Amino acid sequence: MLDPEEIRKDFPVLNRIINNRRLVYFDNAATTHKPVQVIKAIEEFYTKHNANIHRGLHTLSQEASQMYEEAHEVIAKFINARSWREVIFVSNTTEAINTVAYGWALWNLREGDEIIVTIMDHHSNMLPWRLIAQLKNARVKYVDVTDEGYLKYEQLEELITERTRIVAFPIASNVLGTINESRRIAKLAHEVGAIVVADGAQSVPHIPTNVRELEVDFLAFSGHKMLGPTGIGVLWGREDILEEMKPFKVGGDTIKDVTLDNVVWHDLPWRFEAGTPNIAGGIGLAEAVKYLVKIGMENVREHEISLTEYTLKRFEELAGDLEYYGPRKATDKTAVIAFNIKGLNHHTVGMALDLFGIAVRTGMHCAHPLHYRLGLTGSVRASYYIYNTHEEIDYFIEALEKIIEMKDVLSKEKPSTVCTGT
């Protein structure tokens, strides 16, 4: 087991005082904090090595290029890619999925083809496919979830046909935490020749990830949800498919040669990394991955299961006033818990928790269709990571008990207009 108290020493932000209380940060599914090791790695790049990559023979450019390329290798090893050529740096998960949508689907879909997504998908793995379907006169079909938050695999089997070209799904739900059966989904898709696009934004930071075992064709994830900086993400893809794909964005560093009549695209992964990339972001993400590797992803997973089990057990004490959504088994989900206090608006609960120094997310979490499916207009989401503790959960429960005691008063408060509900 990892030691969260020791880990917390690397995160100075956790010493902040919010509303006269020490910060309890339970909004890790939105973004995680950054350890000093990541911050220092970025600082060191800018203070000692800053230069553009692949564009100069001088020392700084050569150093920056080597550091940036080595970052690809670190991430490739972390997810057990066959080659670092399969690792493309993008700005975030959203851009990664759009890269597949406009680099593969736009050129390969035909009228009448079918795309399958799930009702539990984040908008980032739903909306690109809907736009592509409109452009190509294709059809989008949706896999439903059970009331407990599991995918309906039998329905997926019925939805897949010979016209299915793409199956997209989240490895883990950003609302319910549900961990989906990647290999089962991939097998069904590949039987009809469809490609499989997995949203790993909520899984890669929390679960040991081996892209060869997942058996998907593409995996997208973001750096800022796994201790890395914002503005950097990863698209992993099978090398044979990437070689045949068109670049989504084109320009500097994507080519070997250009004439007025022809273009020769660069080798992988550079043909998909147009323009000056987020060099410092890639280096920072590599440092974050090294940090997680040192802890051990198995230990990360074990710690989060422990926190989730403990929370669900403590929630039983509030059963008459609180309802939560998704799997009841901690081993079936990530450390994401969506809930509501009966009779209170989710935003009101979030603002009340902030008075206790507890940071959570409120709204629909960029998953509107899932909330509508569950009959909800929003929810409160608590999400944990390596630096969270059981003691923080106890304090969280105490705060919820006090909020429930004040429910009659709080129910008359209007939520802040700052909250958009997304």
Coordinates of C-alpha atoms in Angstrom, one line a residue:
M1 CA 0.0 0.0 0.0
L2 CA 1.2 3.5 -0.7
D3 CA 1.5 6.1 2.0
P4 CA -0.7 9.1 1.2
E5 CA 0.8 11.1 4.1
E6 CA 4.2 10.7 2.6
I7 CA 3.0 11.5 -0.9
R8 CA 1.2 14.7 0.4
K9 CA 4.6 16.2 1.1
D10 CA 5.2 16.5 -2.6
F11 CA 2.0 18.6 -3.1
P12 CA 2.3 22.0 -1.3
V13 CA -1.2 23.1 -2.6
L14 CA -2.7 20.6 -0.2
N15 CA -1.6 22.9 2.7
R16 CA -3.8 25.7 1.5
I17 CA -6.5 27.0 3.9
I18 CA -9.9 27.4 2.3
N19 CA -12.6 29.2 4.4
N20 CA -10.4 28.7 7.5
R21 CA -10.2 24.9 6.8
R22 CA -7.4 22.9 5.3
L23 CA -8.1 22.0 1.7
V24 CA -9.7 18.6 1.1
Y25 CA -9.4 18.1 -2.6
F26 CA -12.0 15.7 -4.0
D27 CA -12.1 16.9 -7.6
N28 CA -9.4 14.7 -9.1
A29 CA -11.6 13.5 -12.0
A30 CA -11.6 17.1 -13.2
T31 CA -7.9 17.6 -12.7
T32 CA -5.2 16.4 -10.3
H33 CA -2.6 18.5 -8.5
K34 CA 1.0 18.4 -9.6
P35 CA 3.9 17.2 -7.4
V36 CA 7.0 19.4 -7.0
Q37 CA 8.9 17.0 -9.1
V38 CA 6.8 17.8 -12.2
I39 CA 6.9 21.5 -11.5
K40 CA 10.7 21.4 -11.2
A41 CA 11.0 19.4 -14.4
I42 CA 9.1 22.1 -16.3
E43 CA 11.0 24.9 -14.6
E44 CA 14.3 23.2 -15.4
F45 CA 13.4 22.9 -19.1
Y46 CA 12.6 26.6 -19.4
T47 CA 15.6 27.7 -17.4
K48 CA 18.2 25.5 -18.9
H49 CA 17.1 23.9 -22.2
N50 CA 14.4 26.0 -23.8
A51 CA 14.5 25.9 -27.6
N52 CA 12.3 24.7 -30.4
I53 CA 12.6 21.0 -31.4
H54 CA 13.6 19.4 -34.7
R55 CA 14.6 22.8 -36.1
G56 CA 18.1 23.5 -35.0
L57 CA 21.6 22.0 -34.8
H58 CA 22.6 24.1 -31.9
T59 CA 23.0 22.6 -28.4
L60 CA 19.8 23.8 -26.8
S61 CA 17.6 22.6 -29.7
Q62 CA 19.3 19.2 -29.7
E63 CA 18.8 18.9 -25.9
A64 CA 15.1 20.0 -26.2
S65 CA 14.5 17.5 -29.0
Q66 CA 16.1 14.7 -27.1
M67 CA 14.0 15.4 -23.9
Y68 CA 10.8 15.7 -25.9
E69 CA 11.4 12.4 -27.8
E70 CA 12.4 10.6 -24.6
A71 CA 9.1 11.8 -23.1
H72 CA 7.3 9.8 -25.9
E73 CA 9.4 6.7 -24.9
V74 CA 8.4 7.1 -21.2
I75 CA 4.7 7.2 -22.0
A76 CA 5.0 4.3 -24.5
K77 CA 6.6 2.1 -21.8
F78 CA 4.0 3.2 -19.3
I79 CA 1.1 1.9 -21.4
N80 CA 3.2 -1.0 -23.0
A81 CA 3.0 0.3 -26.5
R82 CA 4.9 -1.7 -29.1
S83 CA 6.8 1.5 -30.1
W84 CA 7.1 5.1 -29.1
R85 CA 6.1 5.8 -32.7
E86 CA 2.6 4.9 -31.7
V87 CA 2.5 7.7 -29.1
I88 CA 1.2 11.1 -30.3
F89 CA 1.2 14.1 -28.1
V90 CA -1.9 16.3 -28.4
S91 CA -3.4 18.9 -26.2
N92 CA -5.9 16.7 -24.3
T93 CA -8.2 13.7 -24.6
T94 CA -10.7 15.8 -26.7
E95 CA -8.1 16.6 -29.3
A96 CA -7.0 13.0 -29.4
I97 CA -10.4 11.7 -30.2
N98 CA -11.0 14.4 -32.8
T99 CA -7.7 13.4 -34.4
V100 CA -9.2 9.9 -35.0
A101 CA -12.5 11.3 -36.1
Y102 CA -11.1 13.7 -38.7
G103 CA -8.0 11.7 -39.5
W104 CA -9.5 8.3 -39.9
A105 CA -13.3 8.4 -39.9
L106 CA -13.7 11.4 -42.2
W107 CA -11.7 9.5 -44.9
N108 CA -13.1 6.0 -44.4
L109 CA -16.8 6.3 -43.5
R110 CA -19.4 6.0 -46.2
E111 CA -23.1 6.9 -46.3
G112 CA -25.1 4.4 -44.2
D113 CA -22.2 3.3 -42.0
E114 CA -22.7 3.0 -38.3
I115 CA -20.9 4.4 -35.3
I116 CA -21.6 3.0 -31.8
V117 CA -21.1 5.0 -28.6
T118 CA -22.4 4.6 -25.1
I119 CA -24.9 6.7 -23.1
M120 CA -22.2 7.0 -20.4
D121 CA -19.7 8.6 -22.7
H122 CA -18.2 12.0 -21.9
H123 CA -19.2 14.5 -24.5
S124 CA -15.6 14.4 -25.8
N125 CA -16.2 10.8 -27.0
M126 CA -19.7 11.4 -28.3
L127 CA -19.9 14.8 -30.0
P128 CA -17.0 14.2 -32.5
W129 CA -18.7 11.1 -33.8
R130 CA -22.1 12.8 -34.1
L131 CA -20.5 15.6 -36.2
I132 CA -18.6 13.1 -38.4
A133 CA -21.9 11.1 -38.8
Q134 CA -23.6 14.3 -40.1
L135 CA -20.8 15.0 -42.5
K136 CA -20.8 11.4 -43.9
N137 CA -24.5 10.6 -43.6
A138 CA -23.6 7.9 -41.2
R139 CA -25.7 6.8 -38.2
V140 CA -24.9 6.9 -34.5
K141 CA -26.3 4.2 -32.2
Y142 CA -26.1 4.3 -28.4
V143 CA -25.5 1.5 -25.9
D144 CA -27.7 2.0 -22.8
V145 CA -26.7 1.3 -19.2
T146 CA -28.4 -0.5 -16.4
D147 CA -29.9 1.3 -13.4
E148 CA -26.7 0.2 -11.5
G149 CA -24.5 1.9 -14.1
Y150 CA -23.2 -1.1 -16.1
L151 CA -23.1 -1.2 -19.9
K152 CA -25.8 -3.4 -21.4
Y153 CA -23.5 -5.8 -23.3
E154 CA -26.3 -7.8 -24.7
Q155 CA -27.7 -4.7 -26.3
L156 CA -24.2 -3.9 -27.7
E157 CA -24.2 -7.3 -29.4
E158 CA -27.5 -6.5 -31.0
L159 CA -26.5 -3.0 -32.1
I160 CA -23.3 -4.2 -33.9
T161 CA -23.9 -5.1 -37.5
E162 CA -21.9 -5.5 -40.7
R163 CA -22.3 -1.7 -41.2
T164 CA -20.6 -0.9 -37.9
R165 CA -17.3 0.9 -38.6
I166 CA -16.5 2.5 -35.2
V167 CA -17.1 1.5 -31.6
A168 CA -16.2 4.2 -29.1
F169 CA -16.5 3.9 -25.3
P170 CA -15.0 5.0 -22.0
I171 CA -12.8 2.5 -20.2
A172 CA -14.2 4.1 -17.1
S173 CA -17.1 6.5 -16.6
N174 CA -16.3 10.0 -15.4
V175 CA -19.6 10.0 -13.5
L176 CA -20.3 6.5 -12.2
G177 CA -16.7 5.2 -12.2
T178 CA -17.9 2.1 -13.9
I179 CA -15.0 0.1 -15.4
N180 CA -16.0 -1.3 -18.8
E181 CA -14.9 -4.6 -20.3
S182 CA -12.5 -3.4 -23.0
R183 CA -11.6 -6.8 -24.4
R184 CA -15.2 -7.9 -24.6
I185 CA -16.2 -4.7 -26.5
A186 CA -13.1 -4.9 -28.8
K187 CA -13.8 -8.5 -29.7
L188 CA -17.4 -7.8 -30.7
A189 CA -16.2 -4.8 -32.8
H190 CA -13.3 -6.5 -34.5
E191 CA -15.6 -9.4 -35.5
V192 CA -17.3 -7.1 -38.0
G193 CA -14.1 -5.2 -38.9
A194 CA -14.8 -2.1 -36.9
I195 CA -12.1 0.0 -35.2
V196 CA -12.3 0.6 -31.5
V197 CA -11.6 4.0 -29.9
A198 CA -11.2 4.0 -26.1
D199 CA -11.5 7.1 -23.9
G200 CA -8.9 6.4 -21.2
A201 CA -9.1 9.8 -19.5
Q202 CA -10.6 8.3 -16.3
S203 CA -8.7 5.0 -16.4
V204 CA -5.1 5.5 -17.3
P205 CA -4.4 7.6 -14.2
H206 CA -6.0 5.0 -11.9
I207 CA -5.6 1.6 -13.4
P208 CA -2.5 -0.3 -14.7
T209 CA -2.8 0.1 -18.5
N210 CA -1.5 -2.3 -21.1
V211 CA -2.7 -1.3 -24.6
R212 CA -1.9 -4.7 -25.9
E213 CA -4.2 -6.4 -23.4
L214 CA -7.0 -3.9 -24.0
E215 CA -7.1 -4.9 -27.6
V216 CA -8.4 -1.5 -28.7
D217 CA -7.1 0.3 -31.8
F218 CA -6.9 3.8 -30.2
L219 CA -6.6 5.1 -26.7
A220 CA -6.9 8.7 -25.6
F221 CA -5.9 10.3 -22.3
S222 CA -4.9 13.6 -20.7
G223 CA -1.9 14.5 -18.7
H224 CA -3.5 16.9 -16.2
K225 CA -5.7 14.1 -14.8
M226 CA -2.5 12.1 -13.9
L227 CA -0.3 14.7 -12.1
G228 CA 0.9 16.2 -15.4
P229 CA 0.4 19.8 -16.7
T230 CA -2.6 21.0 -18.5
G231 CA -2.4 21.3 -22.3
I232 CA -0.8 17.9 -22.9
G233 CA -2.5 14.6 -23.8
V234 CA -1.9 11.4 -25.6
L235 CA -3.3 9.6 -28.5
W236 CA -2.0 6.0 -28.8
G237 CA -2.9 4.2 -31.9
R238 CA -1.9 0.9 -33.6
E239 CA 1.0 1.7 -35.9
D240 CA -0.5 0.1 -38.9
I241 CA -3.6 2.2 -38.7
L242 CA -1.7 5.4 -37.9
E243 CA 0.5 4.8 -41.0
E244 CA -2.6 4.9 -43.2
M245 CA -4.3 7.8 -41.4
K246 CA -4.4 11.4 -42.7
P247 CA -3.1 14.1 -40.4
F248 CA -5.9 16.0 -38.7
K249 CA -3.8 19.2 -38.5
V250 CA -1.0 20.0 -41.0
G251 CA 1.9 22.5 -41.1
G252 CA 5.3 22.7 -39.6
D253 CA 7.1 19.5 -38.7
T254 CA 4.5 17.3 -40.2
I255 CA 6.3 16.8 -43.5
K256 CA 9.5 15.5 -45.1
D257 CA 9.1 17.5 -48.3
V258 CA 6.6 19.8 -50.0
T259 CA 6.5 20.8 -53.6
L260 CA 3.7 22.7 -55.3
D261 CA 2.4 19.3 -56.6
N262 CA 3.1 16.9 -53.8
V263 CA 3.7 16.4 -50.0
V264 CA 5.6 13.7 -48.3
W265 CA 4.4 13.3 -44.7
H266 CA 6.8 12.9 -41.9
D267 CA 7.4 9.6 -40.0
L268 CA 5.3 8.7 -37.0
P269 CA 4.5 10.4 -34.6
W270 CA 5.6 13.8 -36.0
R271 CA 3.1 13.9 -38.9
F272 CA 0.4 14.2 -36.3
E273 CA 2.1 16.8 -34.2
A274 CA 1.8 20.0 -36.3
G275 CA 3.5 23.2 -35.4
T276 CA 5.6 23.9 -32.3
P277 CA 4.3 21.4 -29.7
N278 CA 3.8 21.7 -26.0
I279 CA 7.4 20.7 -25.3
A280 CA 7.5 21.5 -21.6
G281 CA 4.1 19.8 -21.3
G282 CA 5.4 16.6 -22.8
I283 CA 8.5 16.7 -20.5
G284 CA 6.2 17.4 -17.5
L285 CA 3.9 14.5 -18.4
A286 CA 6.9 12.2 -18.6
E287 CA 8.0 13.3 -15.1
A288 CA 4.4 12.6 -13.8
V289 CA 4.5 9.2 -15.3
K290 CA 7.9 8.5 -13.6
Y291 CA 6.3 9.6 -10.3
L292 CA 3.4 7.1 -10.8
V293 CA 5.7 4.3 -11.9
K294 CA 7.8 4.8 -8.7
I295 CA 4.6 4.5 -6.6
G296 CA 3.3 1.6 -8.7
M297 CA 0.0 1.6 -10.5
E298 CA -1.1 -1.5 -8.7
N299 CA -0.6 0.4 -5.4
V300 CA -2.6 3.4 -6.9
R301 CA -5.4 1.1 -7.7
E302 CA -5.4 -0.7 -4.3
H303 CA -5.4 2.6 -2.5
E304 CA -8.4 3.9 -4.5
I305 CA -10.4 0.7 -3.9
S306 CA -9.8 1.1 -0.2
L307 CA -11.0 4.8 -0.2
T308 CA -14.0 3.9 -2.4
E309 CA -15.1 1.0 -0.2
Y310 CA -14.8 3.1 2.9
T311 CA -16.8 5.9 1.4
L312 CA -19.6 3.6 0.3
K313 CA -19.7 2.1 3.7
R314 CA -19.9 5.5 5.4
F315 CA -22.6 6.5 2.9
E316 CA -24.9 3.8 4.4
E317 CA -25.1 5.9 7.5
L318 CA -26.8 8.6 5.4
A319 CA -29.0 6.3 3.4
G320 CA -32.2 8.1 4.2
D321 CA -30.9 11.5 3.0
L322 CA -28.4 10.6 0.4
E323 CA -28.5 8.6 -2.8
Y324 CA -25.5 7.7 -4.9
Y325 CA -25.2 6.3 -8.4
G326 CA -23.2 3.6 -10.1
P327 CA -21.8 0.2 -9.1
R328 CA -21.9 -0.7 -5.4
K329 CA -18.7 -2.8 -5.7
A330 CA -15.5 -0.7 -5.4
T331 CA -13.7 -3.2 -7.5
D332 CA -16.1 -2.5 -10.4
K333 CA -15.3 1.2 -10.5
T334 CA -12.7 3.9 -10.1
A335 CA -12.6 6.2 -7.2
V336 CA -15.4 8.4 -8.5
I337 CA -18.6 8.7 -6.5
A338 CA -21.6 10.7 -7.8
F339 CA -24.4 11.4 -5.4
N340 CA -27.1 13.8 -4.3
I341 CA -28.6 14.9 -1.0
K342 CA -32.4 14.5 -1.3
G343 CA -34.1 17.8 -1.3
L344 CA -31.0 19.9 -2.2
N345 CA -29.7 21.2 -5.5
H346 CA -26.4 19.7 -6.3
H347 CA -24.8 23.1 -6.7
T348 CA -26.0 24.1 -3.3
V349 CA -24.3 21.0 -1.8
G350 CA -21.1 21.8 -3.7
M351 CA -21.0 25.4 -2.4
A352 CA -21.8 24.2 1.1
L353 CA -18.9 21.7 1.0
D354 CA -16.6 24.5 -0.1
L355 CA -17.4 26.3 3.2
F356 CA -15.8 23.3 4.8
G357 CA -12.8 23.5 2.5
I358 CA -13.9 20.5 0.5
A359 CA -13.6 20.7 -3.3
V360 CA -16.0 18.6 -5.3
R361 CA -17.5 18.9 -8.8
T362 CA -21.2 19.7 -9.3
G363 CA -23.3 19.6 -12.5
M364 CA -23.7 17.1 -15.3
H365 CA -19.9 16.6 -15.7
C366 CA -20.0 16.8 -19.5
A367 CA -22.2 13.7 -19.5
H368 CA -25.7 15.1 -20.0
P369 CA -27.2 12.1 -21.7
L370 CA -26.1 9.8 -18.8
H371 CA -27.7 12.1 -16.3
Y372 CA -31.0 12.3 -18.3
R373 CA -30.9 8.5 -18.5
L374 CA -30.7 8.3 -14.7
G375 CA -33.5 10.9 -14.3
L376 CA -31.1 13.5 -12.9
T377 CA -30.5 17.2 -13.6
G378 CA -27.1 17.0 -12.1
S379 CA -25.0 15.4 -9.3
V380 CA -22.3 16.0 -6.8
R381 CA -19.1 14.2 -7.7
A382 CA -16.3 13.3 -5.3
S383 CA -13.2 11.8 -6.8
Y384 CA -10.0 10.6 -5.1
Y385 CA -6.4 10.2 -5.9
I386 CA -3.1 9.1 -4.4
Y387 CA -2.9 11.9 -1.8
N388 CA -6.4 11.5 -0.4
T389 CA -6.9 9.8 3.0
H390 CA -9.5 8.0 5.0
E391 CA -9.4 10.8 7.6
E392 CA -10.5 13.2 4.8
I393 CA -13.4 11.0 4.1
D394 CA -14.4 11.0 7.7
Y395 CA -14.4 14.8 7.6
F396 CA -16.3 14.7 4.4
I397 CA -19.0 12.6 6.0
E398 CA -19.2 15.0 9.0
A399 CA -19.7 17.9 6.6
L400 CA -22.5 16.1 4.8
E401 CA -24.2 15.3 8.1
K402 CA -24.1 19.0 9.0
I403 CA -25.4 20.0 5.5
I404 CA -28.3 17.5 5.9
E405 CA -29.1 19.0 9.3
M406 CA -29.3 22.4 7.6
K407 CA -31.3 21.1 4.6
D408 CA -34.4 23.1 5.3
V409 CA -32.4 26.4 5.3
L410 CA -30.2 25.5 2.4
S411 CA -33.1 24.4 0.2
K412 CA -34.2 28.0 0.1
E413 CA -30.8 29.2 -1.2
K414 CA -30.3 29.8 -4.9
P415 CA -27.2 28.2 -6.5
S416 CA -24.5 30.5 -7.7
T417 CA -24.9 31.5 -11.4
V418 CA -21.2 30.8 -11.8
C419 CA -22.0 27.1 -12.1
T420 CA -23.0 26.2 -15.6
G421 CA -24.2 22.7 -14.9
T422 CA -21.8 21.1 -17.4

